[in-house]
Amino acid sequence: VEFLYCDLASMKSIRQFVQRFRAKNYPLHVLVNNAGVMLVPERKTEDGFEEHFGLNYLGHFLLTNLLLDTLKQSGTHSHNARIITVSSATHYVGKLQLNDLQSRCSYSPHGAYAQSKLALVLFTYRLQHLLTANGSHVTANVVDPGVVNTELYKHVFWVVKVTKWMTAWLFFKTPEEGASTTIYAAVSPMMEGAGGCYLYNEERTKSADVAYDEELQRRLWTESCKMVGISDESSRIP
């Protein structure tokens, strides 16, 4: 195991990480986008993005795009490189406000979190479309880990914290159980060559209807490229 520091809330840190990783000339067979915050009070990343959207979504969007060339070079016809992005069932109630992605008009921790998780599903589907169109040996899938007993809940109300403490053993997954579907997506032979899937409990399932809106996927991708400062090479692909 080798550790390289990367702060997903900082575009500068992400770019520095990618430079350090590329300098090692390693192949990249699996990328798991797993960082996240939940229900944090209204605040911004160092780049001025609303924290849920900036860290949960834009950080992963930039990281994945900067590593795409390495992933494409690492994948083969028989062993595709794999991108796994961790979303949440919360995306089912998420609404993507394209005219207010930073939640400046009215901030709601729940709304901002759900929007960031919906954005990750839209991003994954669009990414798989582009990878397929380019004939790349890379697949992109999105995972719902379920309700997992982690420190992600530290910003919820104290009543919820007490309830969680009392019932976690019954209703919450352990971190190991929560990671199982991500690991399945990363290494299972059953997922070889399969992309554009939403996975829960190691099974393919249906995501929110709005996530399949291809026009919304395209518009979010284009806007995301502008926000993180990369060229939108997908504009040439329907």
PDB file of N, CA, C and O in Angstrom, residues 5-45:
ATOM      1  N   TYR A   5      -1.419  11.906  -0.854  1.00  0.00           N
ATOM      2  CA  TYR A   5      -2.418  12.819  -0.306  1.00  0.00           C
ATOM      3  C   TYR A   5      -3.229  13.477  -1.420  1.00  0.00           C
ATOM      4  O   TYR A   5      -2.679  13.916  -2.428  1.00  0.00           O
ATOM      5  N   CYS A   6      -4.547  13.552  -1.209  1.00  0.00           N
ATOM      6  CA  CYS A   6      -5.419  14.259  -2.144  1.00  0.00           C
ATOM      7  C   CYS A   6      -6.621  14.797  -1.388  1.00  0.00           C
ATOM      8  O   CYS A   6      -7.355  14.036  -0.770  1.00  0.00           O
ATOM      9  N   ASP A   7      -6.811  16.111  -1.434  1.00  0.00           N
ATOM     10  CA  ASP A   7      -7.960  16.756  -0.802  1.00  0.00           C
ATOM     11  C   ASP A   7      -9.003  16.988  -1.887  1.00  0.00           C
ATOM     12  O   ASP A   7      -8.821  17.838  -2.756  1.00  0.00           O
ATOM     13  N   LEU A   8     -10.093  16.238  -1.834  1.00  0.00           N
ATOM     14  CA  LEU A   8     -11.124  16.331  -2.876  1.00  0.00           C
ATOM     15  C   LEU A   8     -11.892  17.649  -2.824  1.00  0.00           C
ATOM     16  O   LEU A   8     -12.674  17.945  -3.727  1.00  0.00           O
ATOM     17  N   ALA A   9     -11.678  18.447  -1.790  1.00  0.00           N
ATOM     18  CA  ALA A   9     -12.325  19.755  -1.702  1.00  0.00           C
ATOM     19  C   ALA A   9     -11.449  20.848  -2.301  1.00  0.00           C
ATOM     20  O   ALA A   9     -11.799  22.021  -2.243  1.00  0.00           O
ATOM     21  N   SER A  10     -10.322  20.462  -2.894  1.00  0.00           N
ATOM     22  CA  SER A  10      -9.381  21.433  -3.454  1.00  0.00           C
ATOM     23  C   SER A  10      -8.974  21.041  -4.869  1.00  0.00           C
ATOM     24  O   SER A  10      -8.367  19.989  -5.074  1.00  0.00           O
ATOM     25  N   MET A  11      -9.325  21.873  -5.840  1.00  0.00           N
ATOM     26  CA  MET A  11      -8.949  21.593  -7.223  1.00  0.00           C
ATOM     27  C   MET A  11      -7.421  21.570  -7.372  1.00  0.00           C
ATOM     28  O   MET A  11      -6.869  20.754  -8.120  1.00  0.00           O
ATOM     29  N   LYS A  12      -6.741  22.425  -6.646  1.00  0.00           N
ATOM     30  CA  LYS A  12      -5.282  22.469  -6.687  1.00  0.00           C
ATOM     31  C   LYS A  12      -4.688  21.163  -6.171  1.00  0.00           C
ATOM     32  O   LYS A  12      -3.768  20.597  -6.777  1.00  0.00           O
ATOM     33  N   SER A  13      -5.223  20.674  -5.051  1.00  0.00           N
ATOM     34  CA  SER A  13      -4.724  19.427  -4.462  1.00  0.00           C
ATOM     35  C   SER A  13      -4.959  18.251  -5.408  1.00  0.00           C
ATOM     36  O   SER A  13      -4.101  17.370  -5.546  1.00  0.00           O
ATOM     37  N   ILE A  14      -6.111  18.221  -6.059  1.00  0.00           N
ATOM     38  CA  ILE A  14      -6.421  17.139  -6.995  1.00  0.00           C
ATOM     39  C   ILE A  14      -5.423  17.130  -8.145  1.00  0.00           C
ATOM     40  O   ILE A  14      -4.889  16.082  -8.524  1.00  0.00           O
ATOM     41  N   ARG A  15      -5.146  18.309  -8.697  1.00  0.00           N
ATOM     42  CA  ARG A  15      -4.199  18.395  -9.819  1.00  0.00           C
ATOM     43  C   ARG A  15      -2.786  17.993  -9.382  1.00  0.00           C
ATOM     44  O   ARG A  15      -2.064  17.323 -10.119  1.00  0.00           O
ATOM     45  N   GLN A  16      -2.399  18.381  -8.172  1.00  0.00           N
ATOM     46  CA  GLN A  16      -1.078  17.998  -7.659  1.00  0.00           C
ATOM     47  C   GLN A  16      -0.994  16.497  -7.455  1.00  0.00           C
ATOM     48  O   GLN A  16       0.028  15.873  -7.755  1.00  0.00           O
ATOM     49  N   PHE A  17      -2.071  15.899  -6.940  1.00  0.00           N
ATOM     50  CA  PHE A  17      -2.104  14.461  -6.746  1.00  0.00           C
ATOM     51  C   PHE A  17      -1.933  13.727  -8.076  1.00  0.00           C
ATOM     52  O   PHE A  17      -1.162  12.765  -8.184  1.00  0.00           O
ATOM     53  N   VAL A  18      -2.669  14.169  -9.097  1.00  0.00           N
ATOM     54  CA  VAL A  18      -2.595  13.513 -10.404  1.00  0.00           C
ATOM     55  C   VAL A  18      -1.180  13.628 -10.978  1.00  0.00           C
ATOM     56  O   VAL A  18      -0.653  12.665 -11.556  1.00  0.00           O
ATOM     57  N   GLN A  19      -0.544  14.773 -10.792  1.00  0.00           N
ATOM     58  CA  GLN A  19       0.836  14.937 -11.266  1.00  0.00           C
ATOM     59  C   GLN A  19       1.766  13.954 -10.568  1.00  0.00           C
ATOM     60  O   GLN A  19       2.617  13.316 -11.219  1.00  0.00           O
ATOM     61  N   ARG A  20       1.616  13.816  -9.255  1.00  0.00           N
ATOM     62  CA  ARG A  20       2.466  12.893  -8.497  1.00  0.00           C
ATOM     63  C   ARG A  20       2.209  11.445  -8.906  1.00  0.00           C
ATOM     64  O   ARG A  20       3.137  10.642  -9.012  1.00  0.00           O
ATOM     65  N   PHE A  21       0.948  11.128  -9.126  1.00  0.00           N
ATOM     66  CA  PHE A  21       0.620   9.759  -9.522  1.00  0.00           C
ATOM     67  C   PHE A  21       1.174   9.440 -10.912  1.00  0.00           C
ATOM     68  O   PHE A  21       1.773   8.381 -11.129  1.00  0.00           O
ATOM     69  N   ARG A  22       0.989  10.345 -11.839  1.00  0.00           N
ATOM     70  CA  ARG A  22       1.481  10.118 -13.202  1.00  0.00           C
ATOM     71  C   ARG A  22       3.003   9.990 -13.245  1.00  0.00           C
ATOM     72  O   ARG A  22       3.550   9.220 -14.042  1.00  0.00           O
ATOM     73  N   ALA A  23       3.675  10.714 -12.374  1.00  0.00           N
ATOM     74  CA  ALA A  23       5.141  10.670 -12.349  1.00  0.00           C
ATOM     75  C   ALA A  23       5.665   9.281 -11.991  1.00  0.00           C
ATOM     76  O   ALA A  23       6.804   8.942 -12.307  1.00  0.00           O
ATOM     77  N   LYS A  24       4.838   8.484 -11.324  1.00  0.00           N
ATOM     78  CA  LYS A  24       5.258   7.136 -10.936  1.00  0.00           C
ATOM     79  C   LYS A  24       5.100   6.127 -12.078  1.00  0.00           C
ATOM     80  O   LYS A  24       5.564   4.994 -11.972  1.00  0.00           O
ATOM     81  N   ASN A  25       4.402   6.536 -13.156  1.00  0.00           N
ATOM     82  CA  ASN A  25       4.195   5.662 -14.316  1.00  0.00           C
ATOM     83  C   ASN A  25       3.515   4.342 -13.959  1.00  0.00           C
ATOM     84  O   ASN A  25       3.839   3.297 -14.519  1.00  0.00           O
ATOM     85  N   TYR A  26       2.603   4.411 -13.014  1.00  0.00           N
ATOM     86  CA  TYR A  26       1.844   3.220 -12.653  1.00  0.00           C
ATOM     87  C   TYR A  26       0.653   3.057 -13.601  1.00  0.00           C
ATOM     88  O   TYR A  26       0.080   4.047 -14.067  1.00  0.00           O
ATOM     89  N   PRO A  27       0.228   1.821 -13.854  1.00  0.00           N
ATOM     90  CA  PRO A  27      -1.063   1.630 -14.514  1.00  0.00           C
ATOM     91  C   PRO A  27      -2.174   1.925 -13.502  1.00  0.00           C
ATOM     92  O   PRO A  27      -1.913   1.990 -12.295  1.00  0.00           O
ATOM     93  N   LEU A  28      -3.380   2.118 -13.970  1.00  0.00           N
ATOM     94  CA  LEU A  28      -4.505   2.366 -13.075  1.00  0.00           C
ATOM     95  C   LEU A  28      -5.672   1.500 -13.530  1.00  0.00           C
ATOM     96  O   LEU A  28      -6.292   1.772 -14.556  1.00  0.00           O
ATOM     97  N   HIS A  29      -5.938   0.468 -12.765  1.00  0.00           N
ATOM     98  CA  HIS A  29      -6.979  -0.485 -13.157  1.00  0.00           C
ATOM     99  C   HIS A  29      -8.314  -0.231 -12.467  1.00  0.00           C
ATOM    100  O   HIS A  29      -9.358  -0.587 -13.000  1.00  0.00           O
ATOM    101  N   VAL A  30      -8.281   0.350 -11.272  1.00  0.00           N
ATOM    102  CA  VAL A  30      -9.515   0.606 -10.533  1.00  0.00           C
ATOM    103  C   VAL A  30      -9.436   1.978  -9.865  1.00  0.00           C
ATOM    104  O   VAL A  30      -8.458   2.281  -9.175  1.00  0.00           O
ATOM    105  N   LEU A  31     -10.459   2.785 -10.089  1.00  0.00           N
ATOM    106  CA  LEU A  31     -10.591   4.075  -9.401  1.00  0.00           C
ATOM    107  C   LEU A  31     -11.915   4.067  -8.657  1.00  0.00           C
ATOM    108  O   LEU A  31     -12.978   3.889  -9.265  1.00  0.00           O
ATOM    109  N   VAL A  32     -11.859   4.230  -7.330  1.00  0.00           N
ATOM    110  CA  VAL A  32     -13.068   4.285  -6.512  1.00  0.00           C
ATOM    111  C   VAL A  32     -13.244   5.713  -5.996  1.00  0.00           C
ATOM    112  O   VAL A  32     -12.401   6.215  -5.248  1.00  0.00           O
ATOM    113  N   ASN A  33     -14.331   6.339  -6.394  1.00  0.00           N
ATOM    114  CA  ASN A  33     -14.657   7.699  -5.941  1.00  0.00           C
ATOM    115  C   ASN A  33     -15.569   7.591  -4.726  1.00  0.00           C
ATOM    116  O   ASN A  33     -16.767   7.336  -4.855  1.00  0.00           O
ATOM    117  N   ASN A  34     -14.999   7.789  -3.539  1.00  0.00           N
ATOM    118  CA  ASN A  34     -15.725   7.462  -2.316  1.00  0.00           C
ATOM    119  C   ASN A  34     -15.784   8.595  -1.284  1.00  0.00           C
ATOM    120  O   ASN A  34     -16.504   8.489  -0.300  1.00  0.00           O
ATOM    121  N   ALA A  35     -15.039   9.681  -1.489  1.00  0.00           N
ATOM    122  CA  ALA A  35     -15.008  10.747  -0.477  1.00  0.00           C
ATOM    123  C   ALA A  35     -16.364  11.444  -0.386  1.00  0.00           C
ATOM    124  O   ALA A  35     -17.126  11.477  -1.353  1.00  0.00           O
ATOM    125  N   GLY A  36     -16.666  11.997   0.771  1.00  0.00           N
ATOM    126  CA  GLY A  36     -17.930  12.704   0.876  1.00  0.00           C
ATOM    127  C   GLY A  36     -18.178  13.330   2.237  1.00  0.00           C
ATOM    128  O   GLY A  36     -17.603  12.927   3.243  1.00  0.00           O
ATOM    129  N   VAL A  37     -19.048  14.338   2.230  1.00  0.00           N
ATOM    130  CA  VAL A  37     -19.569  14.929   3.465  1.00  0.00           C
ATOM    131  C   VAL A  37     -21.092  14.872   3.377  1.00  0.00           C
ATOM    132  O   VAL A  37     -21.662  14.731   2.294  1.00  0.00           O
ATOM    133  N   MET A  38     -21.751  14.967   4.518  1.00  0.00           N
ATOM    134  CA  MET A  38     -23.214  14.874   4.528  1.00  0.00           C
ATOM    135  C   MET A  38     -23.813  15.841   5.534  1.00  0.00           C
ATOM    136  O   MET A  38     -23.373  15.904   6.685  1.00  0.00           O
ATOM    137  N   LEU A  39     -24.786  16.607   5.078  1.00  0.00           N
ATOM    138  CA  LEU A  39     -25.581  17.502   5.928  1.00  0.00           C
ATOM    139  C   LEU A  39     -24.725  18.516   6.675  1.00  0.00           C
ATOM    140  O   LEU A  39     -25.033  18.884   7.810  1.00  0.00           O
ATOM    141  N   VAL A  40     -23.671  18.987   6.038  1.00  0.00           N
ATOM    142  CA  VAL A  40     -22.831  20.000   6.679  1.00  0.00           C
ATOM    143  C   VAL A  40     -23.526  21.353   6.618  1.00  0.00           C
ATOM    144  O   VAL A  40     -24.348  21.601   5.735  1.00  0.00           O
ATOM    145  N   PRO A  41     -23.230  22.251   7.549  1.00  0.00           N
ATOM    146  CA  PRO A  41     -23.799  23.600   7.474  1.00  0.00           C
ATOM    147  C   PRO A  41     -23.292  24.306   6.230  1.00  0.00           C
ATOM    148  O   PRO A  41     -22.304  23.886   5.630  1.00  0.00           O
ATOM    149  N   GLU A  42     -23.973  25.349   5.838  1.00  0.00           N
ATOM    150  CA  GLU A  42     -23.608  26.036   4.596  1.00  0.00           C
ATOM    151  C   GLU A  42     -22.189  26.590   4.691  1.00  0.00           C
ATOM    152  O   GLU A  42     -21.872  27.402   5.548  1.00  0.00           O
ATOM    153  N   ARG A  43     -21.331  26.137   3.815  1.00  0.00           N
ATOM    154  CA  ARG A  43     -19.957  26.615   3.753  1.00  0.00           C
ATOM    155  C   ARG A  43     -19.372  26.249   2.390  1.00  0.00           C
ATOM    156  O   ARG A  43     -19.940  25.448   1.668  1.00  0.00           O
ATOM    157  N   LYS A  44     -18.220  26.848   2.086  1.00  0.00           N
ATOM    158  CA  LYS A  44     -17.637  26.703   0.758  1.00  0.00           C
ATOM    159  C   LYS A  44     -16.270  26.027   0.825  1.00  0.00           C
ATOM    160  O   LYS A  44     -15.567  26.089   1.839  1.00  0.00           O
ATOM    161  N   THR A  45     -15.890  25.403  -0.289  1.00  0.00           N
ATOM    162  CA  THR A  45     -14.544  24.861  -0.429  1.00  0.00           C
ATOM    163  C   THR A  45     -13.605  26.029  -0.731  1.00  0.00           C
ATOM    164  O   THR A  45     -14.034  27.166  -0.929  1.00  0.00           O
TER     165      THR A  45
END
